[in-house]
Amino acid sequence: MSALSEPAAATAAPPQRPQEQLFRLNRSLPTAANCAAVERLEQRWIVAHVERLTRATSPVRSRRDWIDLLHGLLDEERSGSDAGRYLAEQATRAQFTHVVREFALDGLTEAQNFFPAVPRLPIRAQMALMRVLIDEFGCGNITQAHSMLYADLLAELGLPTEPEHYLAGTADETYRFLNAFYWLSQRAPRIEYFLGALAYLESSIPNAFRVQARACARLRIAGGRYYTEHLHIDTFHTEELQVAIREVEKAGGLDATRLWVGARLLSGLLDDAFEAAVDRARTLS
């Protein structure tokens, strides 16, 4: 898989949609002009969104309280949604393919936007995050890398396997989910936002991906291995993220409220992206 093409400069004619432009810039050469354009787009969107979430969030006193809140959120989501049940039990192959296409940019660039968080963490927390990243990249085995498993799924469904094919067609809801981690890992004022978001993501995926795994089994799609791989490995990743959070606390204190804001941020963005993708898929004949 090739890297995404870089825009020549932030002053070049931008894509019409701000979220697509932001994604392209996030993966471009970090010139002063590009970085300034990223900050302008993020200020209007995610910075303002996090400020609203923070105002609406009661203070969280401790890491233990944060864990209780996270478990409560996961318990609420475990019952599933109408969109999830439809995808698992009724979606046609064409409808399922539409959803897979919608998340192609995510699958083909999986975890690449996590790396900037590493130097922002104390060393023991870095080790926990790196253990997660090593898994994401197949422990150095290209056939086991999560992005390659997604490429295999795309190929089986007759879809392109290069990210460039999906830049124009990816929906804003999906771009918001993708773009959030670039801000969380690099420009969020505190690393707790990133850790809370990623801890939520890794904790929620084993339950969420059962929907796609069931659809693949029903539709006899062998590439469903991408989803089943996450059903067990993300349980380990959940534990490692809690290790990282404990190490941050030991190294200099922890803002548990920011952990919770990060989790709520990702929960909302991911739910919006999935619901919108399934809604559009259901309109297919």
CSV table of C-alpha atoms in Angstrom, one decimal:
chain,number,residue,atom,x,y,z
A,1,MET,CA,0.0,0.0,0.0
A,2,SER,CA,1.3,3.4,-0.9
A,3,ALA,CA,1.4,6.5,1.3
A,4,LEU,CA,-1.2,9.1,0.7
A,5,SER,CA,-0.3,11.8,-1.8
A,6,GLU,CA,0.7,15.0,-0.1
A,7,PRO,CA,-0.8,18.4,-0.9
A,8,ALA,CA,1.7,20.8,-2.4
A,9,ALA,CA,0.9,23.4,0.2
A,10,ALA,CA,-1.9,24.7,2.4
A,11,THR,CA,-2.4,27.5,-0.1
A,12,ALA,CA,-3.3,25.2,-2.9
A,13,ALA,CA,-6.9,24.9,-3.9
A,14,PRO,CA,-8.4,22.9,-0.9
A,15,PRO,CA,-11.0,20.2,-1.1
A,16,GLN,CA,-14.5,21.6,-0.6
A,17,ARG,CA,-15.0,19.7,2.7
A,18,PRO,CA,-13.1,20.9,5.7
A,19,GLN,CA,-12.8,17.4,7.2
A,20,GLU,CA,-11.3,16.0,4.0
A,21,GLN,CA,-8.9,18.9,3.8
A,22,LEU,CA,-7.9,18.3,7.5
A,23,PHE,CA,-7.2,14.6,6.9
A,24,ARG,CA,-5.0,15.4,3.9
A,25,LEU,CA,-3.1,18.1,5.8
A,26,ASN,CA,-2.7,15.8,8.8
A,27,ARG,CA,-0.8,13.4,6.5
A,28,SER,CA,1.1,16.1,4.7
A,29,LEU,CA,4.6,17.5,5.1
A,30,PRO,CA,4.4,19.6,8.4
A,31,THR,CA,5.3,23.0,6.9
A,32,ALA,CA,4.5,26.1,8.8
A,33,ALA,CA,1.6,26.8,6.4
A,34,ASN,CA,0.2,23.3,6.6
A,35,CYS,CA,0.4,23.3,10.4
A,36,ALA,CA,-1.3,26.7,10.6
A,37,ALA,CA,-4.1,25.4,8.4
A,38,VAL,CA,-4.5,22.4,10.6
A,39,GLU,CA,-4.8,24.5,13.7
A,40,ARG,CA,-7.4,26.8,12.1
A,41,LEU,CA,-9.6,23.8,11.1
A,42,GLU,CA,-9.2,22.1,14.4
A,43,GLN,CA,-10.0,25.3,16.4
A,44,ARG,CA,-13.3,25.6,14.6
A,45,TRP,CA,-14.2,21.9,15.1
A,46,ILE,CA,-12.6,19.7,17.7
A,47,VAL,CA,-11.2,22.3,20.1
A,48,ALA,CA,-14.7,23.9,20.3
A,49,HIS,CA,-16.3,20.4,20.6
A,50,VAL,CA,-14.0,19.4,23.5
A,51,GLU,CA,-14.7,22.6,25.3
A,52,ARG,CA,-18.4,22.0,25.0
A,53,LEU,CA,-18.0,18.4,26.3
A,54,THR,CA,-15.9,19.6,29.2
A,55,ARG,CA,-18.5,22.2,30.3
A,56,ALA,CA,-21.1,19.5,30.3
A,57,THR,CA,-18.9,17.0,32.2
A,58,SER,CA,-18.9,16.7,36.0
A,59,PRO,CA,-15.4,16.5,37.5
A,60,VAL,CA,-14.1,13.0,37.9
A,61,ARG,CA,-12.1,12.6,41.1
A,62,SER,CA,-9.9,9.6,40.5
A,63,ARG,CA,-8.7,7.0,38.2
A,64,ARG,CA,-11.0,4.5,40.0
A,65,ASP,CA,-14.0,6.7,39.3
A,66,TRP,CA,-13.0,7.0,35.6
A,67,ILE,CA,-12.8,3.2,35.3
A,68,ASP,CA,-16.3,3.0,36.8
A,69,LEU,CA,-17.6,5.5,34.4
A,70,LEU,CA,-16.0,3.7,31.4
A,71,HIS,CA,-17.5,0.4,32.5
A,72,GLY,CA,-20.9,2.1,32.7
A,73,LEU,CA,-20.6,3.5,29.2
A,74,LEU,CA,-19.5,0.1,27.8
A,75,ASP,CA,-22.4,-1.6,29.6
A,76,GLU,CA,-24.8,0.8,28.0
A,77,GLU,CA,-23.4,0.1,24.5
A,78,ARG,CA,-23.2,-3.6,24.9
A,79,SER,CA,-26.9,-4.0,24.1
A,80,GLY,CA,-26.2,-2.8,20.6
A,81,SER,CA,-28.1,-0.6,18.2
A,82,ASP,CA,-30.7,-1.0,15.5
A,83,ALA,CA,-27.9,-0.2,13.0
A,84,GLY,CA,-25.7,-3.0,14.4
A,85,ARG,CA,-28.4,-5.5,14.4
A,86,TYR,CA,-29.3,-4.7,10.8
A,87,LEU,CA,-25.8,-5.0,9.6
A,88,ALA,CA,-25.2,-8.3,11.5
A,89,GLU,CA,-28.5,-10.0,10.6
A,90,GLN,CA,-30.0,-8.4,7.4
A,91,ALA,CA,-27.6,-6.4,5.3
A,92,THR,CA,-26.9,-7.7,1.8
A,93,ARG,CA,-23.4,-8.2,0.6
A,94,ALA,CA,-23.7,-4.9,-1.3
A,95,GLN,CA,-24.8,-3.1,1.8
A,96,PHE,CA,-22.0,-4.6,3.9
A,97,THR,CA,-19.5,-3.7,1.2
A,98,HIS,CA,-20.7,-0.1,1.4
A,99,VAL,CA,-19.9,0.0,5.1
A,100,VAL,CA,-16.5,-1.6,4.6
A,101,ARG,CA,-15.8,1.0,1.9
A,102,GLU,CA,-16.8,3.8,4.2
A,103,PHE,CA,-14.2,2.8,6.8
A,104,ALA,CA,-11.5,2.0,4.3
A,105,LEU,CA,-9.3,5.0,5.2
A,106,ASP,CA,-9.5,4.0,8.8
A,107,GLY,CA,-8.6,0.3,8.1
A,108,LEU,CA,-5.8,1.1,5.6
A,109,THR,CA,-4.1,3.6,8.0
A,110,GLU,CA,-4.9,1.9,11.2
A,111,ALA,CA,-3.0,3.2,14.3
A,112,GLN,CA,-0.7,5.4,12.2
A,113,ASN,CA,-2.0,8.5,13.9
A,114,PHE,CA,-1.1,7.1,17.4
A,115,PHE,CA,2.6,7.4,17.2
A,116,PRO,CA,3.0,11.1,18.0
A,117,ALA,CA,1.6,10.4,21.5
A,118,VAL,CA,4.6,8.2,22.4
A,119,PRO,CA,7.1,11.0,23.3
A,120,ARG,CA,4.4,12.8,25.3
A,121,LEU,CA,4.3,9.9,27.8
A,122,PRO,CA,6.6,8.8,30.7
A,123,ILE,CA,8.8,5.9,29.7
A,124,ARG,CA,6.8,3.1,31.3
A,125,ALA,CA,3.6,4.4,29.7
A,126,GLN,CA,5.5,4.5,26.4
A,127,MET,CA,6.2,0.8,26.7
A,128,ALA,CA,2.6,0.0,27.2
A,129,LEU,CA,1.5,2.0,24.2
A,130,MET,CA,4.3,0.5,22.1
A,131,ARG,CA,3.1,-3.0,22.9
A,132,VAL,CA,-0.3,-2.0,21.5
A,133,LEU,CA,1.3,-0.5,18.4
A,134,ILE,CA,3.5,-3.6,17.8
A,135,ASP,CA,0.3,-5.7,17.6
A,136,GLU,CA,-1.4,-3.2,15.3
A,137,PHE,CA,1.5,-3.7,12.9
A,138,GLY,CA,1.5,-7.5,13.0
A,139,CYS,CA,4.7,-7.7,15.1
A,140,GLY,CA,6.5,-6.9,12.0
A,141,ASN,CA,4.8,-9.6,9.9
A,142,ILE,CA,3.1,-7.8,7.0
A,143,THR,CA,0.4,-10.6,6.6
A,144,GLN,CA,-0.7,-10.0,10.2
A,145,ALA,CA,-0.7,-6.2,10.2
A,146,HIS,CA,-4.2,-4.9,10.7
A,147,SER,CA,-4.1,-2.6,7.7
A,148,MET,CA,-3.1,-5.6,5.5
A,149,LEU,CA,-6.0,-7.6,6.9
A,150,TYR,CA,-8.3,-4.8,5.9
A,151,ALA,CA,-6.7,-4.6,2.5
A,152,ASP,CA,-7.4,-8.4,2.1
A,153,LEU,CA,-11.1,-7.7,3.0
A,154,LEU,CA,-11.4,-4.9,0.5
A,155,ALA,CA,-9.8,-7.1,-2.2
A,156,GLU,CA,-12.3,-9.9,-1.5
A,157,LEU,CA,-15.2,-7.4,-1.9
A,158,GLY,CA,-13.8,-6.1,-5.2
A,159,LEU,CA,-12.7,-2.8,-3.8
A,160,PRO,CA,-9.4,-0.9,-4.3
A,161,THR,CA,-6.7,-1.4,-1.6
A,162,GLU,CA,-5.0,2.0,-1.9
A,163,PRO,CA,-6.1,4.9,0.4
A,164,GLU,CA,-6.1,7.4,-2.4
A,165,HIS,CA,-9.2,5.8,-3.9
A,166,TYR,CA,-11.3,6.8,-0.8
A,167,LEU,CA,-10.3,10.4,-0.1
A,168,ALA,CA,-13.2,12.0,-2.0
A,169,GLY,CA,-15.9,9.4,-1.1
A,170,THR,CA,-15.4,9.1,2.7
A,171,ALA,CA,-18.2,10.8,4.7
A,172,ASP,CA,-17.6,13.7,7.1
A,173,GLU,CA,-18.7,11.6,10.0
A,174,THR,CA,-15.9,9.1,9.3
A,175,TYR,CA,-13.4,11.8,8.7
A,176,ARG,CA,-14.2,13.3,12.1
A,177,PHE,CA,-13.4,10.0,13.8
A,178,LEU,CA,-10.2,9.7,11.9
A,179,ASN,CA,-9.1,13.3,12.4
A,180,ALA,CA,-9.8,13.2,16.1
A,181,PHE,CA,-6.7,11.1,16.9
A,182,TYR,CA,-4.4,13.4,15.0
A,183,TRP,CA,-5.4,16.2,17.4
A,184,LEU,CA,-5.5,13.9,20.5
A,185,SER,CA,-2.0,12.5,19.9
A,186,GLN,CA,-0.3,15.7,18.9
A,187,ARG,CA,-2.1,18.9,19.8
A,188,ALA,CA,-4.4,18.2,22.7
A,189,PRO,CA,-3.2,20.2,25.7
A,190,ARG,CA,-3.1,17.2,27.9
A,191,ILE,CA,-2.2,13.6,27.0
A,192,GLU,CA,-5.1,12.3,29.2
A,193,TYR,CA,-7.6,13.2,26.3
A,194,PHE,CA,-5.7,10.7,24.1
A,195,LEU,CA,-5.4,8.0,26.7
A,196,GLY,CA,-9.1,8.2,27.6
A,197,ALA,CA,-10.1,8.1,23.9
A,198,LEU,CA,-7.9,5.1,23.1
A,199,ALA,CA,-8.8,3.2,26.2
A,200,TYR,CA,-12.4,3.6,25.3
A,201,LEU,CA,-11.8,2.5,21.7
A,202,GLU,CA,-9.8,-0.6,22.6
A,203,SER,CA,-12.4,-1.5,25.3
A,204,SER,CA,-15.4,-1.1,22.9
A,205,ILE,CA,-14.1,-2.8,19.8
A,206,PRO,CA,-14.4,-6.4,21.0
A,207,ASN,CA,-18.1,-5.9,21.4
A,208,ALA,CA,-18.6,-3.6,18.4
A,209,PHE,CA,-16.8,-5.8,15.9
A,210,ARG,CA,-18.9,-8.8,16.8
A,211,VAL,CA,-21.5,-7.1,14.6
A,212,GLN,CA,-19.2,-7.2,11.5
A,213,ALA,CA,-17.9,-10.6,12.4
A,214,ARG,CA,-21.5,-12.0,12.4
A,215,ALA,CA,-22.2,-10.3,9.1
A,216,CYS,CA,-19.1,-11.8,7.5
A,217,ALA,CA,-20.0,-15.3,8.8
A,218,ARG,CA,-23.5,-15.0,7.4
A,219,LEU,CA,-22.4,-13.6,4.1
A,220,ARG,CA,-19.4,-16.1,3.9
A,221,ILE,CA,-16.8,-13.4,3.7
A,222,ALA,CA,-13.4,-14.9,4.5
A,223,GLY,CA,-11.9,-11.4,5.1
A,224,GLY,CA,-13.9,-11.2,8.3
A,225,ARG,CA,-10.7,-12.2,9.9
A,226,TYR,CA,-9.9,-8.5,10.2
A,227,TYR,CA,-12.8,-8.3,12.7
A,228,THR,CA,-12.3,-11.6,14.5
A,229,GLU,CA,-8.6,-10.7,15.1
A,230,HIS,CA,-9.8,-7.7,17.1
A,231,LEU,CA,-12.1,-9.7,19.3
A,232,HIS,CA,-9.3,-11.2,21.3
A,233,ILE,CA,-6.3,-8.9,20.8
A,234,ASP,CA,-8.1,-5.7,21.9
A,235,THR,CA,-8.8,-7.3,25.3
A,236,PHE,CA,-5.0,-7.3,25.8
A,237,HIS,CA,-4.8,-3.7,24.4
A,238,THR,CA,-7.4,-2.6,27.0
A,239,GLU,CA,-5.2,-3.9,29.8
A,240,GLU,CA,-2.1,-2.1,28.3
A,241,LEU,CA,-4.0,1.2,28.1
A,242,GLN,CA,-4.9,0.9,31.8
A,243,VAL,CA,-1.2,0.3,32.5
A,244,ALA,CA,-0.3,3.4,30.6
A,245,ILE,CA,-2.8,5.5,32.5
A,246,ARG,CA,-1.5,4.1,35.9
A,247,GLU,CA,2.0,5.0,34.8
A,248,VAL,CA,1.0,8.6,33.9
A,249,GLU,CA,-0.6,8.9,37.3
A,250,LYS,CA,2.6,7.6,39.1
A,251,ALA,CA,4.8,9.9,37.1
A,252,GLY,CA,3.2,13.2,37.8
A,253,GLY,CA,-0.5,13.1,38.5
A,254,LEU,CA,-3.6,12.4,36.4
A,255,ASP,CA,-6.6,14.4,35.3
A,256,ALA,CA,-9.3,11.8,35.3
A,257,THR,CA,-11.9,14.3,34.0
A,258,ARG,CA,-9.9,14.7,30.8
A,259,LEU,CA,-9.7,10.9,30.5
A,260,TRP,CA,-13.5,10.8,30.6
A,261,VAL,CA,-13.9,13.7,28.2
A,262,GLY,CA,-11.7,11.8,25.7
A,263,ALA,CA,-13.8,8.6,26.1
A,264,ARG,CA,-17.0,10.5,25.6
A,265,LEU,CA,-15.6,12.3,22.6
A,266,LEU,CA,-14.6,9.0,20.8
A,267,SER,CA,-17.8,7.3,21.8
A,268,GLY,CA,-19.9,10.0,20.1
A,269,LEU,CA,-17.7,10.3,17.0
A,270,LEU,CA,-17.5,6.5,16.4
A,271,ASP,CA,-21.3,6.1,16.9
A,272,ASP,CA,-22.0,8.9,14.5
A,273,ALA,CA,-19.8,7.4,11.9
A,274,PHE,CA,-21.2,3.9,12.2
A,275,GLU,CA,-24.8,4.9,12.3
A,276,ALA,CA,-24.4,7.2,9.2
A,277,ALA,CA,-22.6,4.5,7.2
A,278,VAL,CA,-25.3,1.9,7.9
A,279,ASP,CA,-28.1,4.4,7.2
A,280,ARG,CA,-26.6,5.1,3.8
A,281,ALA,CA,-26.0,1.4,3.2
A,282,ARG,CA,-29.7,0.7,3.9
A,283,THR,CA,-30.8,3.0,1.1
A,284,LEU,CA,-29.1,0.6,-1.5
A,285,SER,CA,-31.5,-1.7,-3.3
